[in-house]
Amino acid sequence: VEEDTDREEEEEEEFQTPKQAPPSNSKHSLEIAPSSVTATTDQITPSSSNLSPAASMLLGASHHSDLSSSLPQLFPSTNLNNASSTRSDQTITIDFLKDDPKTMTYSRRIALWLMDRYYWYNPKMKPPLSNNNSKPYESVPTYNQSAIGNNDVEEAVEIAIVSKGSLSRDDNYNPVLEQAWVYWEHITLARRLVDINQALIREGKKAMEKKNKKKGFKAEMKGKAEEVKGKLSQGNRKLAVAKPGEDEIKTKLYSPITTPLNQMGDFGLGVGLYFGTLRAFTVLLIIAGLMNIPNIIFFSGEQYSRGQEGINWMLKGSAACSRYEWVPCIDCVYETSQLVSKESYRIQNVKDAVSGREMTFVLKTMCDGALFRVGMVNFGTVLLVIVGMIVIAMYLNKKHVDFDLDEQTASDYSITIRNPPKDASDPNEWKDFFEKNFPDAEGMHVASCTVAVDNDDLLDCLVQRRQLLKHLKQALPDIKNVKDVRELEAIAAKIKDGRNCFQRQWAKLCGGVPAKYEYLLQLNAKIKKLSQVDSPVTRVFVMFETEKAQRYVLEKLTVSRYDVKMNKVTSIADPKHLFPRDGLDDLVLDVCESGEPSTIRWKELNLTMRDLYVKLIVTLFVFGIIALVAFIIKLLNDKNSSWAAMGITIGNIVFPLVAKIISKFERHSREEEYQVWLYFKIAVFRWVNTALVIAIIVPFSATIIPIDGVLPTVYKIFFAEIITSNLIQLLDPVENIKRHYLAPRQDTQEKMNNCFLGATVFLAERYTNLTKIVFLALLYCPIYPSVLFMGAIALWINYFTDRFGLMRTWRRMPKIGESISRYTKLYVFPVMVIIMTFFAVWVWKSYRFDYVCDTANKVPSEYYGNYTLNETDILDDFIMDRRVTIGDNSVYSVFCATGETMTESQNKLVTTYENASYTIYAIVGFVILMTSIFILRSYFVASYEPNGKEQGIPLSEVESMTAYIPQISCASSPYPYLACNIDDIEESDKFEWEDPLRPYEYYDITKDAEELLDEDGIPMDESKRIFSKIIYWEKR
C-alpha cells in the first residue's frame, strides 16, 4: 500500500514547488476561488474566500443562480443585502481530486477505478434525472460565511457545505464519493509537508504582512527558515506534520515503511515511545534467543529425547518429550490416583495373561531436562532480561527527550492551575496576575488563558439535545425546522393518534417521534434552568509565549501537595506569587505542566472520591470477567487445544471492547489517566488469558507432552498472534466495509464522510498487546526457548502493522504523553521479572512433570509376568513399548509430590536458582518500594525538574500550535462539540481539527443555550459562570 522506497526521493523533488493545476472542463476538477464576491437576496455569487483551507478544498467555487429561491426559507433571519467579502491575495489552492495516483493509497485507487465503472459498487454513478438537466458534478453552490447569522449556521450548512454534493434531499445534487476519499486521505489520515522551508516561509510571510514589513522579506525569511529548520532538525531526517486539509503546500502520506523512528513523535509523545519500546524489546528477545541456542540444540538432540522424532517441527528445540515408558507402580491405587481425574490415559490396571494377576502401571516421562548447565543458560536469560529492561528504560528516557525536542507542543508552553478560586472566571485577571507578578521571566507574555467551569450536567443536556435533533431530522426529512416545538407537537400527536394496538406496544419499547419530542421538551426545560446557574471554576490553563516563561513560573510556584492543601503561604518565596482573594487569605496555587489539549476530558475535570471508588469497583468487575473467561478456555481446552488457542485469541480481541464499555462508568480528568486505567485492565486480562490460564488449566503432567499440552498451545497462540491478529488488522474488515460498501450508499456528504473516519484505537490497547507477547515469551522460555524468536518475530511484524494502521487505517489518536510508558517501566517490567523467575524455579523443580518417582525397590515375585497395555489415543506414537515384562531385575515406582525427589544435577540447579531468585525478588521489591516512597514523598516535598532543553522557539512561530479549547467528543459526530464561546478565537487558527463541511460555530453548543433562553425572552447573563471561557492574545 506504500510507494516504492527508491521512488520517494524523486517525488520529494517533484513536490518542492506547488504548481497551479491547469483549467479543466472535467467533472473532477475544482476551480480557483474568485477574488471577490457580493451576496444579495436576489443572487449569491459563491466564494471560498471566507472558508478555511480545508473547507475551500472540498468546496470549489462556481455560480448557481437557482439557489436564490431557497434563500428566504433557509436564512429567515439573515440580512444578505450588504454581505460582501474581498480576498486580498490570490492563493494557489491544490486540487486534491487531481492527486498523483502514485501518492494515493491502493484502496483509493481501487475505489476510483470501480466507482465510474460498476453500478453495484457506486449506486450514485448515474446522475438522477431532473427538470433542468444539471448534473451533480457540473456546478457547486457555496455560501458566504460572513453573511450567516449565529442562529442560522445549522440551517445554512444544510444547503451549502457539500462540495459537489446535494443542497437538500429533494434536489438533484448527490454526495460525491471522490470527495469522501479526498476526506479520507487529506483529513482523516496524517500527512507530512514535502518541503518544510515552504511552510516556514509561509508563516513568516503572514507575520511580516501583519507588521507591514515588506522590505528585505526574502533575505530575512531565508535566514529565518534555515535557523528554525536547524533548531527543529533531529536525526538524519526531519519531517513536519501537516494540518488536516493543508492545500497551499504539497503534502504526502507518511510512509509505514520508511518513516524514521525519530519522527514517530509527530503522532504524539506516547506513540513515539510505544514504537521505541516495540523495537527495543524486539532486539532484546533476539539477543535472549541467541543466548538460548545451546538449550535449543540440547532439547532437539539425542541426549534429551533421541532427536524428538515424530514431533511437530515447530516444537523441535522445546522441552517436548517424545520418549515415554510404562512402569509398575505397586502402591498406586487406580481409583484414588490424582491422574484419573486429570489424565486417565497415564495410568492403567492390567492383568497378566497367564496368572491373571492385576497390576497398576503408570506412564513415566523418560526425558530429563533439569540439568545444571541447561538451567544456568535460562538463569543467564533472566539476568539478561533484567539488564535489558534497565537499558530499555534508559533508552526510553532518552527517546522521551528526543521526541520532546523534535516537536514543539502546547504542553511545552502551558501550565494548569488545579485549585483556582471558584469565582476567578475572568481570563484577563489571570493574564494580569502572571504578567505583573513574574516580570523577570524571559519573554513573559500570556498568549492564551482557558477557564474551565463545572457545568457537566448542562453540557450533557446540550450534547444529548444535538443528538436528539439529528435523530428527529432523519426521522422527519420533510420538516423545515426540527427545532420548532409547535410543528413537532402537531406531528407527534398525529403519529400517536394513528398508531394501532401493536404499534403502541412497540412504541413503549422503542420510542419513536412522540417519545423523542417529549424528551426534547424535557431537555429544553433542563437546559434553560441550568443556563442560569453559576458554576464554580475547576481548572485554569495558561499558555505562555516562551518555554522559559513557562519553566520560570513552574519553578517559582511548584510546592508540595500538602502545602497546597494546607494553603501554606510560607512555602512560596515571593508573596507576589500568591493569588489574591477578596476577604480571604492569598491562595497557594497548585500548578503543574499541562497535558496536550487533545488529552483533556473537559466534562470530567471535577473529580471526587466517589469517582475513585467507581474505578476500583469496575476494576474488580474485570477480575470476575477473567475468571469466567478462564473457565470457558478450560472447557475449550478439554475438547481440543486448537479450540483453546482460538478462544484465547478471540478473547484478546473482544475484551478490549468490553473494557472500553465498562470504562465509560469511570471519570478521568485526562485521557492519559483514562488510558493508564484501561491499560491495567486489558493487560491483566491478556496476561492471565494468554499466559497464565494455560499453565493453570492444563494438567501438570501435560506440561511437556507434544500433543494437546502446554507447548502445542503456546505455539498455536504465537501462530495466532503472528498471523491471525495481524492479518485481521491489515484487512481492517469493518472499516473497509464502511468505506467501500456503506459510503457509496449514503444520501448526504456528511454521512458519506463519516464512513471515512477510521477505526478508533487506543494506545493502551497496543501497549497491552506488546507486553502480552513479551510476557508469554519470557514465561515459557525455560521449556520452549524458541518462543523468544517467535516473540521477536511477532513484535517485528507488529512494529510495521501498527505503523500501517497508524498511517493508513486508524483515526488520529489523542497526543498523550509518557504516562503509559512510565507505568510500564515502573511496574510492568518488575512484575514480568518476578513472574518469569518464579515460573522458571517451578519448572526446574517439577521436571519430569509426571508425578512419578523412581525407587530401588524390586517388584515382588507374585507380579512377575507379561503385561500388555492398552492404547492411549494420545501418546501411542511416543511410548517405547506397550508390552512390559516384569522379572527379577524389575523395580517399581511410586507417586510423589513436585520436588520431593530430584536428581543430583536437578537439586543443584534448583538450589542455585532459588537462592538467586530470592535476591531478584528482594531487588525488584526494593525498587517498587522506593518508587512508591518517592511517589508518596512528592505529596510532602516539592520537586520540579524541566524535561529536556528548551528550544528558544516562541509559541507564535510554531505553525501547528493549538490552544486549550473546551470541547466534548461524541460518537454520533465526527468532530467534537465546542463547550465555550469561540467568537474571539474562531479566526486564531488554534483549533486541533477543522470540518471541511461546516464552520466552527456550528459545533458551538453555547449558542443552543442562548437560543432556548431567547425563546423565553431571557438574555444570557454574562456575569454568571455558565460556560468555560477562553481568550487568545496575539503577540504584539
PDB file of N, CA and C in Angstrom, residues 152-206:
ATOM      1  N   ASP A 152     -28.358  30.851  12.467  1.00  0.00           N
ATOM      2  CA  ASP A 152     -28.736  30.192  11.231  1.00  0.00           C
ATOM      3  C   ASP A 152     -27.648  29.282  10.690  1.00  0.00           C
ATOM      4  N   VAL A 153     -26.599  29.063  11.476  1.00  0.00           N
ATOM      5  CA  VAL A 153     -25.476  28.267  10.980  1.00  0.00           C
ATOM      6  C   VAL A 153     -25.914  26.854  10.638  1.00  0.00           C
ATOM      7  N   GLU A 154     -26.694  26.254  11.536  1.00  0.00           N
ATOM      8  CA  GLU A 154     -27.088  24.865  11.302  1.00  0.00           C
ATOM      9  C   GLU A 154     -27.924  24.732  10.042  1.00  0.00           C
ATOM     10  N   GLU A 155     -28.831  25.709   9.808  1.00  0.00           N
ATOM     11  CA  GLU A 155     -29.635  25.665   8.607  1.00  0.00           C
ATOM     12  C   GLU A 155     -28.799  25.942   7.364  1.00  0.00           C
ATOM     13  N   ALA A 156     -27.819  26.831   7.502  1.00  0.00           N
ATOM     14  CA  ALA A 156     -27.012  27.209   6.343  1.00  0.00           C
ATOM     15  C   ALA A 156     -26.197  26.047   5.819  1.00  0.00           C
ATOM     16  N   VAL A 157     -25.611  25.305   6.733  1.00  0.00           N
ATOM     17  CA  VAL A 157     -24.748  24.221   6.283  1.00  0.00           C
ATOM     18  C   VAL A 157     -25.533  23.127   5.592  1.00  0.00           C
ATOM     19  N   GLU A 158     -26.842  23.073   5.827  1.00  0.00           N
ATOM     20  CA  GLU A 158     -27.639  22.052   5.176  1.00  0.00           C
ATOM     21  C   GLU A 158     -27.709  22.274   3.667  1.00  0.00           C
ATOM     22  N   ILE A 159     -27.470  23.526   3.205  1.00  0.00           N
ATOM     23  CA  ILE A 159     -27.616  23.771   1.777  1.00  0.00           C
ATOM     24  C   ILE A 159     -26.303  23.970   1.062  1.00  0.00           C
ATOM     25  N   ALA A 160     -25.249  24.360   1.778  1.00  0.00           N
ATOM     26  CA  ALA A 160     -24.120  24.848   1.011  1.00  0.00           C
ATOM     27  C   ALA A 160     -22.761  24.327   1.371  1.00  0.00           C
ATOM     28  N   ILE A 161     -22.658  23.343   2.231  1.00  0.00           N
ATOM     29  CA  ILE A 161     -21.322  22.945   2.667  1.00  0.00           C
ATOM     30  C   ILE A 161     -20.952  21.581   2.150  1.00  0.00           C
ATOM     31  N   VAL A 162     -21.466  21.145   1.069  1.00  0.00           N
ATOM     32  CA  VAL A 162     -21.036  19.876   0.497  1.00  0.00           C
ATOM     33  C   VAL A 162     -20.453  20.124  -0.869  1.00  0.00           C
ATOM     34  N   SER A 163     -19.195  19.830  -1.003  1.00  0.00           N
ATOM     35  CA  SER A 163     -18.543  20.034  -2.293  1.00  0.00           C
ATOM     36  C   SER A 163     -19.116  19.078  -3.310  1.00  0.00           C
ATOM     37  N   LYS A 164     -19.587  19.594  -4.397  1.00  0.00           N
ATOM     38  CA  LYS A 164     -20.195  18.784  -5.449  1.00  0.00           C
ATOM     39  C   LYS A 164     -21.270  17.889  -4.863  1.00  0.00           C
ATOM     40  N   GLY A 165     -21.945  18.326  -3.839  1.00  0.00           N
ATOM     41  CA  GLY A 165     -22.920  17.492  -3.168  1.00  0.00           C
ATOM     42  C   GLY A 165     -24.309  18.068  -3.253  1.00  0.00           C
ATOM     43  N   SER A 166     -25.219  17.459  -2.536  1.00  0.00           N
ATOM     44  CA  SER A 166     -26.618  17.841  -2.633  1.00  0.00           C
ATOM     45  C   SER A 166     -26.925  19.055  -1.787  1.00  0.00           C
ATOM     46  N   LEU A 167     -27.880  19.863  -2.266  1.00  0.00           N
ATOM     47  CA  LEU A 167     -28.341  21.003  -1.481  1.00  0.00           C
ATOM     48  C   LEU A 167     -29.351  20.547  -0.450  1.00  0.00           C
ATOM     49  N   SER A 168     -30.152  19.593  -0.783  1.00  0.00           N
ATOM     50  CA  SER A 168     -31.142  19.047   0.146  1.00  0.00           C
ATOM     51  C   SER A 168     -31.541  17.673  -0.353  1.00  0.00           C
ATOM     52  N   ARG A 169     -32.447  17.047   0.349  1.00  0.00           N
ATOM     53  CA  ARG A 169     -32.860  15.711  -0.054  1.00  0.00           C
ATOM     54  C   ARG A 169     -33.622  15.727  -1.393  1.00  0.00           C
ATOM     55  N   ASP A 170     -34.253  16.818  -1.691  1.00  0.00           N
ATOM     56  CA  ASP A 170     -35.150  16.834  -2.836  1.00  0.00           C
ATOM     57  C   ASP A 170     -34.526  17.393  -4.099  1.00  0.00           C
ATOM     58  N   ASP A 171     -33.272  17.913  -4.031  1.00  0.00           N
ATOM     59  CA  ASP A 171     -32.693  18.489  -5.241  1.00  0.00           C
ATOM     60  C   ASP A 171     -31.951  17.420  -6.026  1.00  0.00           C
ATOM     61  N   ASN A 172     -31.284  17.873  -7.083  1.00  0.00           N
ATOM     62  CA  ASN A 172     -30.657  16.919  -7.993  1.00  0.00           C
ATOM     63  C   ASN A 172     -29.156  16.788  -7.775  1.00  0.00           C
ATOM     64  N   TYR A 173     -28.666  17.185  -6.601  1.00  0.00           N
ATOM     65  CA  TYR A 173     -27.246  17.054  -6.295  1.00  0.00           C
ATOM     66  C   TYR A 173     -27.030  15.873  -5.366  1.00  0.00           C
ATOM     67  N   ASN A 174     -26.014  15.094  -5.653  1.00  0.00           N
ATOM     68  CA  ASN A 174     -25.719  13.909  -4.862  1.00  0.00           C
ATOM     69  C   ASN A 174     -24.392  14.063  -4.147  1.00  0.00           C
ATOM     70  N   PRO A 175     -24.230  13.379  -3.005  1.00  0.00           N
ATOM     71  CA  PRO A 175     -22.898  13.350  -2.392  1.00  0.00           C
ATOM     72  C   PRO A 175     -21.918  12.665  -3.331  1.00  0.00           C
ATOM     73  N   VAL A 176     -20.674  13.093  -3.278  1.00  0.00           N
ATOM     74  CA  VAL A 176     -19.679  12.645  -4.240  1.00  0.00           C
ATOM     75  C   VAL A 176     -18.667  11.739  -3.553  1.00  0.00           C
ATOM     76  N   LEU A 177     -18.540  10.517  -4.060  1.00  0.00           N
ATOM     77  CA  LEU A 177     -17.661   9.545  -3.443  1.00  0.00           C
ATOM     78  C   LEU A 177     -16.197   9.944  -3.563  1.00  0.00           C
ATOM     79  N   GLU A 178     -15.824  10.601  -4.684  1.00  0.00           N
ATOM     80  CA  GLU A 178     -14.444  11.056  -4.817  1.00  0.00           C
ATOM     81  C   GLU A 178     -14.047  11.997  -3.683  1.00  0.00           C
ATOM     82  N   GLN A 179     -14.994  12.869  -3.295  1.00  0.00           N
ATOM     83  CA  GLN A 179     -14.690  13.812  -2.223  1.00  0.00           C
ATOM     84  C   GLN A 179     -14.557  13.104  -0.880  1.00  0.00           C
ATOM     85  N   ALA A 180     -15.298  12.023  -0.697  1.00  0.00           N
ATOM     86  CA  ALA A 180     -15.168  11.256   0.547  1.00  0.00           C
ATOM     87  C   ALA A 180     -13.780  10.624   0.644  1.00  0.00           C
ATOM     88  N   TRP A 181     -13.262  10.177  -0.499  1.00  0.00           N
ATOM     89  CA  TRP A 181     -11.912   9.615  -0.483  1.00  0.00           C
ATOM     90  C   TRP A 181     -10.862  10.707  -0.291  1.00  0.00           C
ATOM     91  N   VAL A 182     -11.130  11.904  -0.804  1.00  0.00           N
ATOM     92  CA  VAL A 182     -10.262  13.039  -0.509  1.00  0.00           C
ATOM     93  C   VAL A 182     -10.283  13.333   0.985  1.00  0.00           C
ATOM     94  N   TYR A 183     -11.471  13.294   1.567  1.00  0.00           N
ATOM     95  CA  TYR A 183     -11.613  13.491   3.017  1.00  0.00           C
ATOM     96  C   TYR A 183     -10.796  12.453   3.773  1.00  0.00           C
ATOM     97  N   TRP A 184     -10.820  11.221   3.311  1.00  0.00           N
ATOM     98  CA  TRP A 184     -10.091  10.131   3.970  1.00  0.00           C
ATOM     99  C   TRP A 184      -8.594  10.391   3.975  1.00  0.00           C
ATOM    100  N   GLU A 185      -8.049  10.748   2.831  1.00  0.00           N
ATOM    101  CA  GLU A 185      -6.598  10.875   2.730  1.00  0.00           C
ATOM    102  C   GLU A 185      -6.068  12.229   3.197  1.00  0.00           C
ATOM    103  N   HIS A 186      -6.895  13.265   3.152  1.00  0.00           N
ATOM    104  CA  HIS A 186      -6.388  14.598   3.479  1.00  0.00           C
ATOM    105  C   HIS A 186      -6.905  15.134   4.811  1.00  0.00           C
ATOM    106  N   ILE A 187      -7.905  14.508   5.376  1.00  0.00           N
ATOM    107  CA  ILE A 187      -8.443  14.955   6.670  1.00  0.00           C
ATOM    108  C   ILE A 187      -8.225  13.897   7.745  1.00  0.00           C
ATOM    109  N   THR A 188      -8.653  12.655   7.459  1.00  0.00           N
ATOM    110  CA  THR A 188      -8.558  11.598   8.472  1.00  0.00           C
ATOM    111  C   THR A 188      -7.118  11.141   8.689  1.00  0.00           C
ATOM    112  N   LEU A 189      -6.422  10.816   7.611  1.00  0.00           N
ATOM    113  CA  LEU A 189      -5.067  10.293   7.735  1.00  0.00           C
ATOM    114  C   LEU A 189      -4.066  11.430   7.925  1.00  0.00           C
ATOM    115  N   ALA A 190      -3.018  11.125   8.675  1.00  0.00           N
ATOM    116  CA  ALA A 190      -1.965  12.117   8.911  1.00  0.00           C
ATOM    117  C   ALA A 190      -1.087  12.247   7.673  1.00  0.00           C
ATOM    118  N   ARG A 191      -0.744  13.472   7.356  1.00  0.00           N
ATOM    119  CA  ARG A 191       0.128  13.753   6.220  1.00  0.00           C
ATOM    120  C   ARG A 191       1.292  14.621   6.684  1.00  0.00           C
ATOM    121  N   ARG A 192       2.340  14.631   5.887  1.00  0.00           N
ATOM    122  CA  ARG A 192       3.506  15.437   6.214  1.00  0.00           C
ATOM    123  C   ARG A 192       3.775  16.425   5.093  1.00  0.00           C
ATOM    124  N   LEU A 193       4.424  17.529   5.454  1.00  0.00           N
ATOM    125  CA  LEU A 193       4.816  18.502   4.452  1.00  0.00           C
ATOM    126  C   LEU A 193       5.974  17.952   3.636  1.00  0.00           C
ATOM    127  N   VAL A 194       5.921  18.164   2.342  1.00  0.00           N
ATOM    128  CA  VAL A 194       7.011  17.724   1.492  1.00  0.00           C
ATOM    129  C   VAL A 194       8.203  18.646   1.641  1.00  0.00           C
ATOM    130  N   ASP A 195       7.965  19.963   1.778  1.00  0.00           N
ATOM    131  CA  ASP A 195       9.049  20.929   1.913  1.00  0.00           C
ATOM    132  C   ASP A 195       8.795  21.787   3.146  1.00  0.00           C
ATOM    133  N   ILE A 196       9.625  21.601   4.180  1.00  0.00           N
ATOM    134  CA  ILE A 196       9.449  22.357   5.423  1.00  0.00           C
ATOM    135  C   ILE A 196       9.708  23.837   5.195  1.00  0.00           C
ATOM    136  N   ASN A 197      10.664  24.171   4.347  1.00  0.00           N
ATOM    137  CA  ASN A 197      11.002  25.578   4.135  1.00  0.00           C
ATOM    138  C   ASN A 197       9.800  26.363   3.638  1.00  0.00           C
ATOM    139  N   GLN A 198       8.980  25.744   2.769  1.00  0.00           N
ATOM    140  CA  GLN A 198       7.808  26.446   2.272  1.00  0.00           C
ATOM    141  C   GLN A 198       6.857  26.792   3.406  1.00  0.00           C
ATOM    142  N   ALA A 199       6.683  25.872   4.358  1.00  0.00           N
ATOM    143  CA  ALA A 199       5.805  26.139   5.493  1.00  0.00           C
ATOM    144  C   ALA A 199       6.351  27.268   6.351  1.00  0.00           C
ATOM    145  N   LEU A 200       7.663  27.230   6.601  1.00  0.00           N
ATOM    146  CA  LEU A 200       8.262  28.270   7.431  1.00  0.00           C
ATOM    147  C   LEU A 200       8.175  29.637   6.765  1.00  0.00           C
ATOM    148  N   ILE A 201       8.459  29.668   5.477  1.00  0.00           N
ATOM    149  CA  ILE A 201       8.395  30.942   4.760  1.00  0.00           C
ATOM    150  C   ILE A 201       6.958  31.455   4.719  1.00  0.00           C
ATOM    151  N   ARG A 202       6.001  30.544   4.548  1.00  0.00           N
ATOM    152  CA  ARG A 202       4.609  30.979   4.525  1.00  0.00           C
ATOM    153  C   ARG A 202       4.206  31.603   5.850  1.00  0.00           C
ATOM    154  N   GLU A 203       4.579  30.944   6.963  1.00  0.00           N
ATOM    155  CA  GLU A 203       4.231  31.506   8.265  1.00  0.00           C
ATOM    156  C   GLU A 203       4.954  32.824   8.503  1.00  0.00           C
ATOM    157  N   GLY A 204       6.215  32.891   8.064  1.00  0.00           N
ATOM    158  CA  GLY A 204       6.938  34.148   8.206  1.00  0.00           C
ATOM    159  C   GLY A 204       6.314  35.251   7.385  1.00  0.00           C
ATOM    160  N   LYS A 205       5.824  34.901   6.214  1.00  0.00           N
ATOM    161  CA  LYS A 205       5.183  35.906   5.361  1.00  0.00           C
ATOM    162  C   LYS A 205       3.926  36.456   6.020  1.00  0.00           C
ATOM    163  N   LYS A 206       3.147  35.569   6.631  1.00  0.00           N
ATOM    164  CA  LYS A 206       1.937  36.034   7.313  1.00  0.00           C
ATOM    165  C   LYS A 206       2.286  36.999   8.432  1.00  0.00           C
TER     166      LYS A 206
END
